[in-house]
mmCIF file of C-alpha atoms in Angstrom:
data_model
loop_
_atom_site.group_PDB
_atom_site.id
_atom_site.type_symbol
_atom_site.label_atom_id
_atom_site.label_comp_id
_atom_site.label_asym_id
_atom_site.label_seq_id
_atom_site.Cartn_x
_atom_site.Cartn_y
_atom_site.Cartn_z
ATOM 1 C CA UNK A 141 104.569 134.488 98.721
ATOM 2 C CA UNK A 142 104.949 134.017 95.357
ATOM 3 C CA UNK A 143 105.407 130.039 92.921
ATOM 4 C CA UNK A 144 109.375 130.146 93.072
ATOM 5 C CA UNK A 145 109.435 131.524 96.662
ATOM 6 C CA UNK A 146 107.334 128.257 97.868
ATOM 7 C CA UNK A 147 109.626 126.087 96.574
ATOM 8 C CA UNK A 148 112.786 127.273 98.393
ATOM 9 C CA UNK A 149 110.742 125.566 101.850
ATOM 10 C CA UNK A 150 110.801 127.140 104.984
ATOM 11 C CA UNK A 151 110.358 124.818 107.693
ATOM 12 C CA UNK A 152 112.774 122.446 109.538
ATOM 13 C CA UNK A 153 114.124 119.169 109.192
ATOM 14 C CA UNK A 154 112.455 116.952 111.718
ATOM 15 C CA UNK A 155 115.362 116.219 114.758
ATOM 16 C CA UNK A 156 117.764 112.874 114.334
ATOM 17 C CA UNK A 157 116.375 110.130 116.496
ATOM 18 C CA UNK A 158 118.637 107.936 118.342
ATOM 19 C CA UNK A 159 120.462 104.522 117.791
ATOM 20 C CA UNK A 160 117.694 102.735 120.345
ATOM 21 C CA UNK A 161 114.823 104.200 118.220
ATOM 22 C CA UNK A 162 116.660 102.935 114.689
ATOM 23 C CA UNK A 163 117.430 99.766 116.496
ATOM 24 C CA UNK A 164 113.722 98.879 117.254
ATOM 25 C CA UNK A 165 113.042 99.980 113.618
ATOM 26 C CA UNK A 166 115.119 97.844 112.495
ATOM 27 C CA UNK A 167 114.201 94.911 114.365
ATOM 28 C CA UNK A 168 110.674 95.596 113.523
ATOM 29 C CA UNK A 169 110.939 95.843 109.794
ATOM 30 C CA UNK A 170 113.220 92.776 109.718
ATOM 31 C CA UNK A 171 110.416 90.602 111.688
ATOM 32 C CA UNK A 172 106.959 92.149 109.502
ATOM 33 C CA UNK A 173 109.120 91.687 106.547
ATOM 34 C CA UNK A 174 109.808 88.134 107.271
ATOM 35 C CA UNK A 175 106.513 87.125 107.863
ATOM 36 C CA UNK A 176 105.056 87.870 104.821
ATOM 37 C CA UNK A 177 108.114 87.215 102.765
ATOM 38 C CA UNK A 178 108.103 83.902 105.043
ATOM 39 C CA UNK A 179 104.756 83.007 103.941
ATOM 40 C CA UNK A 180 105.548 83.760 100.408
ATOM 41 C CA UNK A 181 108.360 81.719 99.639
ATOM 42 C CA UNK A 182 108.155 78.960 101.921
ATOM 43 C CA UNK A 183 103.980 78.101 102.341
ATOM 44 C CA UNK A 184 102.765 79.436 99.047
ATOM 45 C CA UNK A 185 105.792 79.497 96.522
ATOM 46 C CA UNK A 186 104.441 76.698 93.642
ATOM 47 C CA UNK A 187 100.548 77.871 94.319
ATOM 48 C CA UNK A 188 100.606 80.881 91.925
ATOM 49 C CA UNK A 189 99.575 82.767 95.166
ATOM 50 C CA UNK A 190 101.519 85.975 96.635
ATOM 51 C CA UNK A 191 101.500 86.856 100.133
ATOM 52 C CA UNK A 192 104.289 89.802 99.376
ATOM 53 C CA UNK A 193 104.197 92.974 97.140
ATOM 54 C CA UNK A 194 106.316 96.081 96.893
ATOM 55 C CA UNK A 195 103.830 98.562 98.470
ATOM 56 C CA UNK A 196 104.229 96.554 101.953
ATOM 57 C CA UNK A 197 108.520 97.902 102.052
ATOM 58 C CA UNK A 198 107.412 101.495 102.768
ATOM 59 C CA UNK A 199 104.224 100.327 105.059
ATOM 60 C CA UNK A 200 107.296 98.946 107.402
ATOM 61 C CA UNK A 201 108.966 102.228 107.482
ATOM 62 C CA UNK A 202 105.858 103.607 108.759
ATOM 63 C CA UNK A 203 104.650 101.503 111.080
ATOM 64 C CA UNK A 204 108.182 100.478 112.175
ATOM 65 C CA UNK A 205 110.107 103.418 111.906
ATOM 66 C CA UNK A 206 107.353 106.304 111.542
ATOM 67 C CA UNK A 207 105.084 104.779 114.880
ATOM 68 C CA UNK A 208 103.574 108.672 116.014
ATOM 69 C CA UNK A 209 102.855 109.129 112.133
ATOM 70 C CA UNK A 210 98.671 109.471 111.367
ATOM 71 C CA UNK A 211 99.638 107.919 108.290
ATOM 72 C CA UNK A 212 101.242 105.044 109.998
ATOM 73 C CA UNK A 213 97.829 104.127 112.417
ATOM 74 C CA UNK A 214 95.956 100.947 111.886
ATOM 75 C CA UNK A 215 93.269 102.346 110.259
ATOM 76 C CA UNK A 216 95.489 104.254 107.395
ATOM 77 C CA UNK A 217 97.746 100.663 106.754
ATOM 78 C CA UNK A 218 94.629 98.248 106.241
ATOM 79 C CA UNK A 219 92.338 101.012 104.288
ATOM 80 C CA UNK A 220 95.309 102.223 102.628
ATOM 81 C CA UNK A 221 95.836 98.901 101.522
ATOM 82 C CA UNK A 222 92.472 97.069 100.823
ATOM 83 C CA UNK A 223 90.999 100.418 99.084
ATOM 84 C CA UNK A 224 94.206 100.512 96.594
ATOM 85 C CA UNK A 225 93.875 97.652 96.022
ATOM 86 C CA UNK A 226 90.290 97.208 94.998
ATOM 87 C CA UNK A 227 90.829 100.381 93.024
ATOM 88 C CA UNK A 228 93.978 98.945 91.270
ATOM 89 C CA UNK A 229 92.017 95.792 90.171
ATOM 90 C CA UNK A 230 89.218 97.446 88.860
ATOM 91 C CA UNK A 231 91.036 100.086 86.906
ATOM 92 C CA UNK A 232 93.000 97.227 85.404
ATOM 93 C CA UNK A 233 90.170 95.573 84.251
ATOM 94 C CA UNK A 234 87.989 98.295 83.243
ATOM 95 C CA UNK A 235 90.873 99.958 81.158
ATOM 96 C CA UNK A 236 93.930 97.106 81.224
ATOM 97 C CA UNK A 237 93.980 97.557 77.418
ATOM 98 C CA UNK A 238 95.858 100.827 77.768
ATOM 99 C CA UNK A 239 98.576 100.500 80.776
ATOM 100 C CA UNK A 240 99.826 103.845 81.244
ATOM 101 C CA UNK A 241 96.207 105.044 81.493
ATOM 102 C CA UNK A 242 94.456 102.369 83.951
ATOM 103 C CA UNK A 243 97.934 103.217 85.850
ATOM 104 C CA UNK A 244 97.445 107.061 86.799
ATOM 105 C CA UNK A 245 93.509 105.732 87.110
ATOM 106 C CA UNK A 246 94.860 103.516 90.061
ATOM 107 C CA UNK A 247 97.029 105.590 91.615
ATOM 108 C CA UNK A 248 95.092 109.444 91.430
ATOM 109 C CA UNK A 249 91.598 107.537 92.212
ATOM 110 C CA UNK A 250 93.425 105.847 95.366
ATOM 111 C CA UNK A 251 94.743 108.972 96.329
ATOM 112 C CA UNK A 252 91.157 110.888 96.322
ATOM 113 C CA UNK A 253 89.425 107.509 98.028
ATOM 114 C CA UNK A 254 91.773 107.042 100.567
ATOM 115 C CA UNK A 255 91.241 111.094 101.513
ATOM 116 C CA UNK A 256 87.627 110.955 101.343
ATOM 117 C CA UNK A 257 87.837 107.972 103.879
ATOM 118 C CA UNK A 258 90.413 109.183 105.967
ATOM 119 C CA UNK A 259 92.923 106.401 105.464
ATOM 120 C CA UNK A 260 95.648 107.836 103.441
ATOM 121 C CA UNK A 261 98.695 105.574 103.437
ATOM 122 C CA UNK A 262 101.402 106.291 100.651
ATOM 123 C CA UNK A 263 102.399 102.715 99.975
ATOM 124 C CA UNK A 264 98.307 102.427 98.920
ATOM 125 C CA UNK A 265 99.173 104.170 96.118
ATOM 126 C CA UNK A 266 102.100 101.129 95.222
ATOM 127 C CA UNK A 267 99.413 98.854 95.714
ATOM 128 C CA UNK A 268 96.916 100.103 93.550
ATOM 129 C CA UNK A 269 99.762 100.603 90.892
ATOM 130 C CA UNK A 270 101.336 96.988 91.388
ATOM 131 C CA UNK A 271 97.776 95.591 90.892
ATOM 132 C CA UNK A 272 98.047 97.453 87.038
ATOM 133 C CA UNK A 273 101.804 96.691 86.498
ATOM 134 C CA UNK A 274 102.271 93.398 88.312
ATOM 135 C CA UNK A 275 102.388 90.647 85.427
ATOM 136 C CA UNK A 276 100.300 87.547 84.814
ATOM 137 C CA UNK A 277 101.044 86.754 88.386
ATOM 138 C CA UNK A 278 98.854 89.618 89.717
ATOM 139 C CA UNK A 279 96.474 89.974 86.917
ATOM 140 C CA UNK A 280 95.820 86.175 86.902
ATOM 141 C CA UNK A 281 94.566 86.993 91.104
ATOM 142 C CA UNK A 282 91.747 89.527 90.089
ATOM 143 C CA UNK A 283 89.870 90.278 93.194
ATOM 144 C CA UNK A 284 91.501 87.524 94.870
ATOM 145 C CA UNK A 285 94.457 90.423 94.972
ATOM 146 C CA UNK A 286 92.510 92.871 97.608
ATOM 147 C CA UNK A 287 92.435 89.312 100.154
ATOM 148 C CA UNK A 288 95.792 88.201 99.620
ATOM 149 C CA UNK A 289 98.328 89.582 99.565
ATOM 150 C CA UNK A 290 97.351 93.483 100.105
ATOM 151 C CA UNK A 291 94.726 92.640 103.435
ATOM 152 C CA UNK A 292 96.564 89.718 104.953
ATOM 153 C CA UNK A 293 99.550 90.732 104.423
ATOM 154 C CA UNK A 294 98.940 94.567 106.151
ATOM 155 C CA UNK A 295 97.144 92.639 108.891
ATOM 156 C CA UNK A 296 99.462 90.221 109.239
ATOM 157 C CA UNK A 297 102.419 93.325 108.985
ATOM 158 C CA UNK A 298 99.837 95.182 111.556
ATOM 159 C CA UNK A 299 100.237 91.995 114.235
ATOM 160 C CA UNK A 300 103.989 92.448 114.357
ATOM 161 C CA UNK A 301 103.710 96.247 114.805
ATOM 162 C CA UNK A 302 101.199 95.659 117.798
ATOM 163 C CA UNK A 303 103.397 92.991 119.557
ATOM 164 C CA UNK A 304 106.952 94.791 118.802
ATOM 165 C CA UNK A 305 106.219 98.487 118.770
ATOM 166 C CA UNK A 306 104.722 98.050 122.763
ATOM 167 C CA UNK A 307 107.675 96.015 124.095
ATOM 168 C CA UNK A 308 109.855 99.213 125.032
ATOM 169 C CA UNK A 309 108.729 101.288 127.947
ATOM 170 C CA UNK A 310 108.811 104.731 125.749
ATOM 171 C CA UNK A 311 107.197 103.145 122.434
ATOM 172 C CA UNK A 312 103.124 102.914 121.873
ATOM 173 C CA UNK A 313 101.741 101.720 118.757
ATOM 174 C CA UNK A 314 98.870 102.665 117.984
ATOM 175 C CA UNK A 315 98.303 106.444 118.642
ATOM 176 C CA UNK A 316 94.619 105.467 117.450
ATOM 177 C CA UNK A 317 92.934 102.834 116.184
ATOM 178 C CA UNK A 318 89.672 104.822 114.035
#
């Protein structure tokens, strides 16, 4: 097969699930969402603290809507996480003084850590970046940024999962834990 030919695809679009299966998505997302956002704006708003980031929207498609998914399993969402985000910070403050560079840092060093480890988890990749392109308000957290938000806010995202995802007969969360 040749470079153009690969790019035409060749496999299948995965099958439509049904309106019970969105339904418990949605409820899912709406609940881990408002946790952390809950926390955020109503306990720690005023403490220069952040219990929310970006990254943590596409975690709840995974571990809401994507349950089955390897890259949705405990141990992807807190590695994925924590390992981005230690990443992030340090590539921030090892090379902060040029942006776009201690960005792609972040993100492709992420990328290779959380393969070598066996955690890969695409929103890691937002974390690591967000700890880079966050503001004053991130910066200001240094280390403080891999505690809270990235690992309490996964584990506290995580919690939800476990306690929703197992409430319907024909839904299991997690497929595996390590």
């Amino acid at each position: 097969m040749n470079y153009f030919q690969k790019m035409r695809g060749g496999g299948e679009s995965p099958p439509k699930v049904g309106v019970f299966e969105v339904l418990w998505s949605w409820i899912g997302s709406f609940l881990g969402i408002s946790a952390v956002a809950f926390a955020n704006y109503k306990i720690l708003d005023h403490t220069g603290l952040i219990f929310i980031i970006g990254s943590f929207g596409a975690s709840a498609v995974l571990i809401y809507g994507a349950i089955r998914s390897p890259l949705a399993q405990p141990r992807n969402l807190l590695g994925g996480h924590i390992l981005s985000a230690v990443i992030g910070v340090t590539a921030f403050q090892w090379l902060g003084w040029q942006p776009w560079l201690a960005a792609a840092v972040a993100v492709s060093t992420s990328i290779a850590v959380m393969h070598l480890t066996k955690t890969l988890h695409p929103p890691g990749g937002a974390t690591a970046l967000i700890a880079v392109i966050g503001g004053d308000s991130v910066h200001n957290l240094g280390y403080l940024y891999v505690l809270m938000p990235a690992a309490l806010g996964a584990i506290v995202m995580l919690i939800v999962a476990l306690l929703v995802n197992n409430i319907p007969k024909n839904r299991r969360y997690p497929e595996f834990w390590f």
